[in-house]
Amino acid sequence: MSSSTRPLVAFVDDEQMVLDALKRSLRSRARDWDMIFFPSAEAFWDVRSDDWPDVAVLDLTMPGWSGLDLATRMREAGAQTRCIMLTGNASLKDAMAFINEASVFRYYMKPCEPEILGAAVEAALADARERDTAATPSDGAVADAESLLADRLSIGTVVLDANQAVSFVNKIGLKILGGGGALSQDGARRLRTNNSETARALDAAITAAAQTGETGFVALSDAEGGRTLHATICGDPDSPGTAGVTLFISDPDLTRYPTAATLAQLFGLTGSESRLVEQLVRGLSLEEAAEINGLKISSARTYLKAIFQKMGVVRQAELVQKALTTSASIVRADEE
């Protein structure tokens, strides 16, 4: 669509007033991007070529093809375009479709502030550059396999980028974030809690995980006294200060955990070791797990060293991840 070496950004919306407003509000970006505007998904598709846009900002609800229809068709055609969805009536069902069917990069409620939308396009372009630099022939297959596995886990999996915005969330994670409970995400895809105390604890744990690579644990209680979520916050100790953060969120109403007996069979753990791991997998800290099992913290640490050796891991975050990817914690989509 463009022979320019500058990034190409497409905007598709059936409301001409919206397109005109986008042209005005993003005029200053013209020195950095080539921009094209279309009044329908079909109009965009009619002039498509092998030169797909780098980013496409799509209206979800349009006559004929929806924004999701267009994003899905582009993906099926092999386009590497990062899609940003704008919607006036977001729902959990929509969000799941955006992520799982069309790999939408981000989605926002209308009206979206020009500064936020501009930053989202820049983030999408940065993501494209990063993936192009790091890509190998097998990267796509690995990413698809990892996404499939995450979607089959009965524990919420949320990945934050370097700006602490949600860059990936699996199906259970979407149910948790969209369930109106202790944890949600805002229009900028940042995590939010409805309790100021847990908000501070979560922010501190995410910051520490990103900066040091250490693992943190936070209990997220509903302000109204509802169910409590347990979050295990994992950084990357090999790239502290730069890497994103992964959260594993257990919900008592949604999560199926491997039992102590199953863990003992799978990893050759003793009864005391398997009971300790069972609690760690549920999102408790080592101190909390030790107390529940009637252990001194020194004894729990001794057990943990033996558990690491038997499970072939070196960090508590790896222990949790390995336990949660056993057959006992994997569910089929049609069983949810």
mmCIF file of C-alpha atoms in Angstrom:
data_model
loop_
_atom_site.group_PDB
_atom_site.id
_atom_site.type_symbol
_atom_site.label_atom_id
_atom_site.label_comp_id
_atom_site.label_asym_id
_atom_site.label_seq_id
_atom_site.Cartn_x
_atom_site.Cartn_y
_atom_site.Cartn_z
ATOM 1 C CA MET A 1 0.000 0.000 0.000
ATOM 2 C CA SER A 2 2.967 2.286 0.435
ATOM 3 C CA SER A 3 6.481 2.355 -0.938
ATOM 4 C CA SER A 4 7.720 4.597 1.851
ATOM 5 C CA THR A 5 10.241 3.319 4.369
ATOM 6 C CA ARG A 6 8.193 4.939 7.121
ATOM 7 C CA PRO A 7 5.697 2.789 9.025
ATOM 8 C CA LEU A 8 2.254 2.533 7.456
ATOM 9 C CA VAL A 9 -0.746 2.913 9.773
ATOM 10 C CA ALA A 10 -4.291 2.227 8.561
ATOM 11 C CA PHE A 11 -7.498 3.503 10.200
ATOM 12 C CA VAL A 12 -10.824 1.823 9.449
ATOM 13 C CA ASP A 13 -14.097 3.257 10.786
ATOM 14 C CA ASP A 14 -17.554 3.592 9.221
ATOM 15 C CA GLU A 15 -18.105 7.006 10.846
ATOM 16 C CA GLN A 16 -16.576 9.736 8.700
ATOM 17 C CA MET A 17 -16.578 12.122 11.653
ATOM 18 C CA VAL A 18 -14.367 9.706 13.570
ATOM 19 C CA LEU A 19 -11.944 9.401 10.646
ATOM 20 C CA ASP A 20 -11.803 13.184 10.292
ATOM 21 C CA ALA A 21 -11.147 13.564 14.009
ATOM 22 C CA LEU A 22 -8.347 11.011 13.821
ATOM 23 C CA LYS A 23 -6.757 12.866 10.911
ATOM 24 C CA ARG A 24 -6.798 16.113 12.886
ATOM 25 C CA SER A 25 -5.668 14.726 16.221
ATOM 26 C CA LEU A 26 -2.828 12.671 14.740
ATOM 27 C CA ARG A 27 -1.623 15.289 12.265
ATOM 28 C CA SER A 28 1.619 15.730 14.193
ATOM 29 C CA ARG A 29 2.409 12.041 13.641
ATOM 30 C CA ALA A 30 2.498 12.513 9.876
ATOM 31 C CA ARG A 31 6.222 13.166 10.020
ATOM 32 C CA ASP A 32 6.745 9.698 11.538
ATOM 33 C CA TRP A 33 4.046 7.545 9.927
ATOM 34 C CA ASP A 34 2.284 7.217 6.590
ATOM 35 C CA MET A 35 -1.454 7.115 7.372
ATOM 36 C CA ILE A 36 -4.357 5.830 5.277
ATOM 37 C CA PHE A 37 -8.064 5.996 6.129
ATOM 38 C CA PHE A 38 -10.973 3.762 5.067
ATOM 39 C CA PRO A 39 -14.749 4.042 5.710
ATOM 40 C CA SER A 40 -15.278 0.257 5.857
ATOM 41 C CA ALA A 41 -13.421 -3.016 6.247
ATOM 42 C CA GLU A 42 -14.441 -3.974 2.704
ATOM 43 C CA ALA A 43 -12.947 -0.747 1.320
ATOM 44 C CA PHE A 44 -9.675 -1.550 3.046
ATOM 45 C CA TRP A 45 -9.735 -5.115 1.735
ATOM 46 C CA ASP A 46 -10.429 -4.021 -1.847
ATOM 47 C CA VAL A 47 -7.114 -2.136 -2.055
ATOM 48 C CA ARG A 48 -5.039 -4.611 -0.039
ATOM 49 C CA SER A 49 -1.732 -5.828 -1.414
ATOM 50 C CA ASP A 50 1.281 -7.753 -0.196
ATOM 51 C CA ASP A 51 2.401 -4.508 1.446
ATOM 52 C CA TRP A 52 0.195 -4.777 4.522
ATOM 53 C CA PRO A 53 0.140 -1.871 6.962
ATOM 54 C CA ASP A 54 2.373 -2.166 9.991
ATOM 55 C CA VAL A 55 -0.511 -1.209 12.292
ATOM 56 C CA ALA A 56 -4.283 -1.121 11.724
ATOM 57 C CA VAL A 57 -6.648 0.769 14.036
ATOM 58 C CA LEU A 58 -10.062 -0.842 13.588
ATOM 59 C CA ASP A 59 -13.575 -0.028 14.738
ATOM 60 C CA LEU A 60 -15.152 -3.163 16.194
ATOM 61 C CA THR A 61 -18.742 -2.518 15.148
ATOM 62 C CA MET A 62 -19.225 -1.683 11.467
ATOM 63 C CA PRO A 63 -21.877 -2.610 8.870
ATOM 64 C CA GLY A 64 -20.783 -5.660 6.933
ATOM 65 C CA TRP A 65 -17.435 -6.894 8.211
ATOM 66 C CA SER A 66 -16.652 -6.009 11.785
ATOM 67 C CA GLY A 67 -13.207 -4.979 12.930
ATOM 68 C CA LEU A 68 -12.753 -8.481 14.324
ATOM 69 C CA ASP A 69 -13.721 -10.003 10.966
ATOM 70 C CA LEU A 70 -11.106 -7.877 9.232
ATOM 71 C CA ALA A 71 -8.378 -8.615 11.782
ATOM 72 C CA THR A 72 -9.091 -12.346 11.477
ATOM 73 C CA ARG A 73 -8.975 -12.249 7.668
ATOM 74 C CA MET A 74 -5.713 -10.334 7.741
ATOM 75 C CA ARG A 75 -4.193 -12.866 10.090
ATOM 76 C CA GLU A 76 -5.385 -15.776 7.922
ATOM 77 C CA ALA A 77 -3.862 -14.052 4.877
ATOM 78 C CA GLY A 78 -0.475 -13.995 6.587
ATOM 79 C CA ALA A 79 -0.343 -10.294 7.432
ATOM 80 C CA GLN A 80 1.973 -9.371 10.312
ATOM 81 C CA THR A 81 -0.075 -6.228 10.985
ATOM 82 C CA ARG A 82 -0.539 -5.267 14.647
ATOM 83 C CA CYS A 83 -4.238 -4.538 15.106
ATOM 84 C CA ILE A 84 -5.652 -2.091 17.652
ATOM 85 C CA MET A 85 -9.385 -2.369 18.247
ATOM 86 C CA LEU A 86 -11.663 0.525 19.206
ATOM 87 C CA THR A 87 -15.056 -0.283 20.642
ATOM 88 C CA GLY A 88 -17.898 1.603 22.231
ATOM 89 C CA ASN A 89 -19.231 -1.411 24.115
ATOM 90 C CA ALA A 90 -16.482 -3.785 25.215
ATOM 91 C CA SER A 91 -17.399 -7.076 26.868
ATOM 92 C CA LEU A 92 -15.488 -10.069 28.162
ATOM 93 C CA LYS A 93 -16.665 -12.108 25.186
ATOM 94 C CA ASP A 94 -15.342 -9.445 22.804
ATOM 95 C CA ALA A 95 -12.023 -9.277 24.644
ATOM 96 C CA MET A 96 -11.560 -13.038 24.463
ATOM 97 C CA ALA A 97 -12.283 -12.975 20.737
ATOM 98 C CA PHE A 98 -9.874 -10.079 20.203
ATOM 99 C CA ILE A 99 -7.008 -11.928 21.895
ATOM 100 C CA ASN A 100 -7.638 -15.544 20.942
ATOM 101 C CA GLU A 101 -9.159 -15.331 17.451
ATOM 102 C CA ALA A 102 -7.424 -12.358 15.878
ATOM 103 C CA SER A 103 -4.343 -11.709 18.059
ATOM 104 C CA VAL A 104 -5.360 -8.090 18.546
ATOM 105 C CA PHE A 105 -2.465 -6.125 20.003
ATOM 106 C CA ARG A 106 -4.597 -3.819 22.173
ATOM 107 C CA TYR A 107 -8.162 -2.664 22.505
ATOM 108 C CA TYR A 108 -9.635 0.573 23.849
ATOM 109 C CA MET A 109 -13.005 2.028 24.640
ATOM 110 C CA LYS A 110 -14.276 4.915 22.507
ATOM 111 C CA PRO A 111 -13.572 7.747 22.622
ATOM 112 C CA CYS A 112 -9.851 7.076 22.953
ATOM 113 C CA GLU A 113 -7.610 10.030 23.761
ATOM 114 C CA PRO A 114 -5.209 10.874 20.881
ATOM 115 C CA GLU A 115 -2.224 10.615 23.241
ATOM 116 C CA ILE A 116 -3.219 7.112 24.320
ATOM 117 C CA LEU A 117 -3.928 5.975 20.765
ATOM 118 C CA GLY A 118 -0.663 7.459 19.494
ATOM 119 C CA ALA A 119 1.266 5.724 22.249
ATOM 120 C CA ALA A 120 -0.492 2.447 21.426
ATOM 121 C CA VAL A 121 0.520 2.701 17.761
ATOM 122 C CA GLU A 122 4.118 3.420 18.778
ATOM 123 C CA ALA A 123 4.048 0.421 21.126
ATOM 124 C CA ALA A 124 2.717 -1.771 18.304
ATOM 125 C CA LEU A 125 5.481 -0.562 15.984
ATOM 126 C CA ALA A 126 8.089 -1.203 18.674
ATOM 127 C CA ASP A 127 6.693 -4.695 19.197
ATOM 128 C CA ALA A 128 6.921 -5.379 15.469
ATOM 129 C CA ARG A 129 10.535 -4.196 15.356
ATOM 130 C CA GLU A 130 11.460 -6.289 18.388
ATOM 131 C CA ARG A 131 9.882 -9.434 16.979
ATOM 132 C CA ASP A 132 11.442 -8.897 13.564
ATOM 133 C CA THR A 133 14.852 -8.588 15.201
ATOM 134 C CA ALA A 134 14.452 -11.628 17.414
ATOM 135 C CA ALA A 135 12.498 -13.859 15.027
ATOM 136 C CA THR A 136 13.727 -17.305 14.026
ATOM 137 C CA PRO A 137 11.995 -19.790 11.664
ATOM 138 C CA SER A 138 10.436 -21.623 14.601
ATOM 139 C CA ASP A 139 9.383 -18.608 16.656
ATOM 140 C CA GLY A 140 5.825 -18.530 15.332
ATOM 141 C CA ALA A 141 5.242 -22.200 16.085
ATOM 142 C CA VAL A 142 6.686 -21.822 19.567
ATOM 143 C CA ALA A 143 4.554 -18.759 20.303
ATOM 144 C CA ASP A 144 1.418 -20.537 19.077
ATOM 145 C CA ALA A 145 2.222 -23.571 21.220
ATOM 146 C CA GLU A 146 2.840 -21.412 24.271
ATOM 147 C CA SER A 147 -0.422 -19.525 23.739
ATOM 148 C CA LEU A 148 -2.341 -22.775 23.285
ATOM 149 C CA LEU A 149 -0.876 -24.201 26.477
ATOM 150 C CA ALA A 150 -1.649 -21.026 28.408
ATOM 151 C CA ASP A 151 -5.251 -21.121 27.204
ATOM 152 C CA ARG A 152 -5.626 -24.699 28.464
ATOM 153 C CA LEU A 153 -4.420 -23.888 31.959
ATOM 154 C CA SER A 154 -7.018 -23.482 34.671
ATOM 155 C CA ILE A 155 -4.994 -20.701 36.262
ATOM 156 C CA GLY A 156 -5.001 -17.110 35.037
ATOM 157 C CA THR A 157 -1.849 -16.238 33.089
ATOM 158 C CA VAL A 158 -1.189 -12.541 32.499
ATOM 159 C CA VAL A 159 1.974 -11.216 30.845
ATOM 160 C CA LEU A 160 2.948 -7.577 31.278
ATOM 161 C CA ASP A 161 5.267 -5.735 28.921
ATOM 162 C CA ALA A 162 8.134 -3.481 29.980
ATOM 163 C CA ASN A 163 5.594 -0.664 30.543
ATOM 164 C CA GLN A 164 3.555 -2.918 32.842
ATOM 165 C CA ALA A 165 0.632 -3.069 30.406
ATOM 166 C CA VAL A 166 -1.060 -6.379 29.646
ATOM 167 C CA SER A 167 0.446 -7.894 26.494
ATOM 168 C CA PHE A 168 -1.063 -11.380 26.817
ATOM 169 C CA VAL A 169 -3.806 -12.961 28.886
ATOM 170 C CA ASN A 170 -5.192 -16.483 28.637
ATOM 171 C CA LYS A 171 -8.867 -17.471 28.753
ATOM 172 C CA ILE A 172 -9.058 -17.982 32.494
ATOM 173 C CA GLY A 173 -7.182 -14.709 32.985
ATOM 174 C CA LEU A 174 -9.796 -12.899 30.898
ATOM 175 C CA LYS A 175 -12.560 -14.348 33.052
ATOM 176 C CA ILE A 176 -10.767 -13.157 36.171
ATOM 177 C CA LEU A 177 -10.042 -9.662 34.828
ATOM 178 C CA GLY A 178 -13.557 -9.272 33.451
ATOM 179 C CA GLY A 179 -15.411 -10.743 36.390
ATOM 180 C CA GLY A 180 -15.840 -7.540 38.386
ATOM 181 C CA GLY A 181 -13.832 -8.874 41.299
ATOM 182 C CA ALA A 182 -10.580 -7.966 42.977
ATOM 183 C CA LEU A 183 -8.561 -7.539 39.775
ATOM 184 C CA SER A 184 -9.345 -5.907 36.435
ATOM 185 C CA GLN A 185 -7.671 -3.929 33.672
ATOM 186 C CA ASP A 186 -8.350 -0.390 32.517
ATOM 187 C CA GLY A 187 -8.539 1.058 29.012
ATOM 188 C CA ALA A 188 -4.746 1.351 28.842
ATOM 189 C CA ARG A 189 -4.507 -2.375 29.703
ATOM 190 C CA ARG A 190 -2.966 -1.763 33.095
ATOM 191 C CA LEU A 191 -3.977 -3.906 36.048
ATOM 192 C CA ARG A 192 -6.275 -2.349 38.612
ATOM 193 C CA THR A 193 -7.612 -3.502 41.973
ATOM 194 C CA ASN A 194 -10.615 -2.216 43.918
ATOM 195 C CA ASN A 195 -8.687 -2.118 47.178
ATOM 196 C CA SER A 196 -6.028 0.542 47.801
ATOM 197 C CA GLU A 197 -3.980 -1.676 50.112
ATOM 198 C CA THR A 198 -3.743 -4.556 47.654
ATOM 199 C CA ALA A 199 -3.101 -2.072 44.827
ATOM 200 C CA ARG A 200 0.040 -0.877 46.599
ATOM 201 C CA ALA A 201 1.145 -4.440 47.324
ATOM 202 C CA LEU A 202 0.578 -5.518 43.720
ATOM 203 C CA ASP A 203 2.407 -2.494 42.278
ATOM 204 C CA ALA A 204 5.352 -3.115 44.602
ATOM 205 C CA ALA A 205 5.540 -6.806 43.697
ATOM 206 C CA ILE A 206 5.371 -6.104 39.948
ATOM 207 C CA THR A 207 8.052 -3.413 40.205
ATOM 208 C CA ALA A 208 10.320 -5.679 42.245
ATOM 209 C CA ALA A 209 9.835 -8.582 39.839
ATOM 210 C CA ALA A 210 10.659 -6.389 36.835
ATOM 211 C CA GLN A 211 13.709 -4.778 38.419
ATOM 212 C CA THR A 212 15.263 -7.750 40.196
ATOM 213 C CA GLY A 213 13.707 -10.828 38.610
ATOM 214 C CA GLU A 214 12.481 -12.025 42.003
ATOM 215 C CA THR A 215 9.170 -13.791 42.595
ATOM 216 C CA GLY A 216 6.449 -12.126 44.661
ATOM 217 C CA PHE A 217 3.144 -13.254 46.118
ATOM 218 C CA VAL A 218 0.072 -11.108 46.675
ATOM 219 C CA ALA A 219 -3.378 -11.994 47.999
ATOM 220 C CA LEU A 220 -6.022 -9.871 46.275
ATOM 221 C CA SER A 221 -9.140 -9.505 48.369
ATOM 222 C CA ASP A 222 -12.386 -8.008 47.185
ATOM 223 C CA ALA A 223 -13.289 -4.717 48.838
ATOM 224 C CA GLU A 224 -16.769 -6.206 49.406
ATOM 225 C CA GLY A 225 -15.340 -9.285 51.101
ATOM 226 C CA GLY A 226 -15.752 -11.641 48.132
ATOM 227 C CA ARG A 227 -13.394 -14.367 47.012
ATOM 228 C CA THR A 228 -9.645 -13.875 47.383
ATOM 229 C CA LEU A 229 -7.330 -14.252 44.409
ATOM 230 C CA HIS A 230 -3.709 -15.311 44.863
ATOM 231 C CA ALA A 231 -1.149 -13.924 42.431
ATOM 232 C CA THR A 232 2.366 -15.256 41.901
ATOM 233 C CA ILE A 233 4.389 -12.494 40.218
ATOM 234 C CA CYS A 234 7.424 -13.737 38.288
ATOM 235 C CA GLY A 235 10.187 -11.634 36.797
ATOM 236 C CA ASP A 236 13.053 -12.819 34.628
ATOM 237 C CA PRO A 237 16.225 -13.086 36.727
ATOM 238 C CA ASP A 238 18.284 -13.397 33.538
ATOM 239 C CA SER A 239 17.166 -9.946 32.352
ATOM 240 C CA PRO A 240 16.361 -7.848 35.426
ATOM 241 C CA GLY A 241 15.352 -4.276 34.810
ATOM 242 C CA THR A 242 14.251 -4.819 31.210
ATOM 243 C CA ALA A 243 12.047 -7.878 30.945
ATOM 244 C CA GLY A 244 8.323 -8.008 31.391
ATOM 245 C CA VAL A 245 6.529 -9.762 34.223
ATOM 246 C CA THR A 246 4.257 -12.818 34.286
ATOM 247 C CA LEU A 247 1.455 -13.219 36.809
ATOM 248 C CA PHE A 248 -0.140 -16.572 37.625
ATOM 249 C CA ILE A 249 -3.494 -15.838 39.254
ATOM 250 C CA SER A 250 -5.486 -18.514 41.056
ATOM 251 C CA ASP A 251 -9.218 -18.074 41.558
ATOM 252 C CA PRO A 252 -10.989 -20.474 43.936
ATOM 253 C CA ASP A 253 -14.019 -20.516 41.612
ATOM 254 C CA LEU A 254 -12.094 -21.274 38.408
ATOM 255 C CA THR A 255 -8.760 -22.887 39.114
ATOM 256 C CA ARG A 256 -8.194 -26.638 39.283
ATOM 257 C CA TYR A 257 -5.037 -27.413 41.200
ATOM 258 C CA PRO A 258 -2.882 -30.532 41.194
ATOM 259 C CA THR A 259 -3.337 -32.341 44.489
ATOM 260 C CA ALA A 260 -0.553 -33.261 46.878
ATOM 261 C CA ALA A 261 -1.020 -36.925 45.924
ATOM 262 C CA THR A 262 -0.679 -36.128 42.210
ATOM 263 C CA LEU A 263 2.399 -33.991 42.791
ATOM 264 C CA ALA A 264 3.982 -36.764 44.859
ATOM 265 C CA GLN A 265 3.435 -39.257 42.031
ATOM 266 C CA LEU A 266 4.611 -36.968 39.263
ATOM 267 C CA PHE A 267 7.784 -35.702 40.915
ATOM 268 C CA GLY A 268 8.641 -38.344 43.493
ATOM 269 C CA LEU A 269 7.989 -36.022 46.441
ATOM 270 C CA THR A 270 7.486 -37.080 50.020
ATOM 271 C CA GLY A 271 4.193 -36.352 51.756
ATOM 272 C CA SER A 272 5.553 -33.246 53.488
ATOM 273 C CA GLU A 273 7.178 -31.987 50.295
ATOM 274 C CA SER A 274 4.076 -32.508 48.160
ATOM 275 C CA ARG A 275 1.822 -30.771 50.683
ATOM 276 C CA LEU A 276 4.194 -27.798 50.718
ATOM 277 C CA VAL A 277 4.205 -27.616 46.905
ATOM 278 C CA GLU A 278 0.399 -27.884 46.840
ATOM 279 C CA GLN A 279 0.138 -24.682 48.873
ATOM 280 C CA LEU A 280 2.817 -22.861 46.868
ATOM 281 C CA VAL A 281 0.949 -23.682 43.661
ATOM 282 C CA ARG A 282 -2.183 -22.150 45.169
ATOM 283 C CA GLY A 283 -0.335 -18.826 45.370
ATOM 284 C CA LEU A 284 0.771 -18.816 48.989
ATOM 285 C CA SER A 285 4.185 -17.619 50.058
ATOM 286 C CA LEU A 286 6.655 -20.067 51.564
ATOM 287 C CA GLU A 287 5.967 -18.589 55.010
ATOM 288 C CA GLU A 288 2.197 -19.049 54.614
ATOM 289 C CA ALA A 289 2.588 -22.562 53.233
ATOM 290 C CA ALA A 290 4.878 -23.495 56.117
ATOM 291 C CA GLU A 291 2.376 -22.242 58.680
ATOM 292 C CA ILE A 292 -0.515 -24.166 57.114
ATOM 293 C CA ASN A 293 1.564 -27.348 57.171
ATOM 294 C CA GLY A 294 2.781 -26.812 60.724
ATOM 295 C CA LEU A 295 6.411 -26.313 59.687
ATOM 296 C CA LYS A 296 9.075 -23.955 60.885
ATOM 297 C CA ILE A 297 10.277 -21.674 58.111
ATOM 298 C CA SER A 298 13.771 -23.170 58.400
ATOM 299 C CA SER A 299 12.335 -26.660 57.829
ATOM 300 C CA ALA A 300 10.275 -25.391 54.893
ATOM 301 C CA ARG A 301 13.410 -23.976 53.273
ATOM 302 C CA THR A 302 15.173 -27.305 53.713
ATOM 303 C CA TYR A 303 12.236 -29.099 52.100
ATOM 304 C CA LEU A 304 12.249 -26.548 49.285
ATOM 305 C CA LYS A 305 15.869 -27.318 48.393
ATOM 306 C CA ALA A 306 15.034 -31.007 48.082
ATOM 307 C CA ILE A 307 11.924 -30.174 46.041
ATOM 308 C CA PHE A 308 13.970 -28.047 43.622
ATOM 309 C CA GLN A 309 16.320 -30.968 43.021
ATOM 310 C CA LYS A 310 13.526 -33.495 42.467
ATOM 311 C CA MET A 311 11.552 -31.217 40.155
ATOM 312 C CA GLY A 312 14.607 -30.017 38.227
ATOM 313 C CA VAL A 313 14.100 -26.321 38.961
ATOM 314 C CA VAL A 314 16.190 -23.640 40.630
ATOM 315 C CA ARG A 315 13.589 -21.006 41.527
ATOM 316 C CA GLN A 316 10.208 -20.985 43.196
ATOM 317 C CA ALA A 317 8.606 -19.397 40.134
ATOM 318 C CA GLU A 318 9.810 -22.319 38.003
ATOM 319 C CA LEU A 319 8.417 -24.735 40.568
ATOM 320 C CA VAL A 320 4.967 -23.141 40.349
ATOM 321 C CA GLN A 321 5.033 -23.071 36.554
ATOM 322 C CA LYS A 322 6.100 -26.702 36.277
ATOM 323 C CA ALA A 323 3.462 -27.903 38.728
ATOM 324 C CA LEU A 324 0.749 -25.927 36.952
ATOM 325 C CA THR A 325 1.573 -27.446 33.564
ATOM 326 C CA THR A 326 1.044 -31.011 34.744
ATOM 327 C CA SER A 327 -1.945 -32.959 33.454
ATOM 328 C CA ALA A 328 -3.784 -32.255 36.712
ATOM 329 C CA SER A 329 -3.973 -28.532 36.006
ATOM 330 C CA ILE A 330 -4.770 -28.603 32.274
ATOM 331 C CA VAL A 331 -8.386 -28.354 31.172
ATOM 332 C CA ARG A 332 -10.096 -28.527 27.824
ATOM 333 C CA ALA A 333 -11.792 -25.378 26.592
ATOM 334 C CA ASP A 334 -15.162 -27.129 26.457
ATOM 335 C CA GLU A 335 -14.894 -28.030 30.143
ATOM 336 C CA GLU A 336 -14.649 -24.408 31.316
#
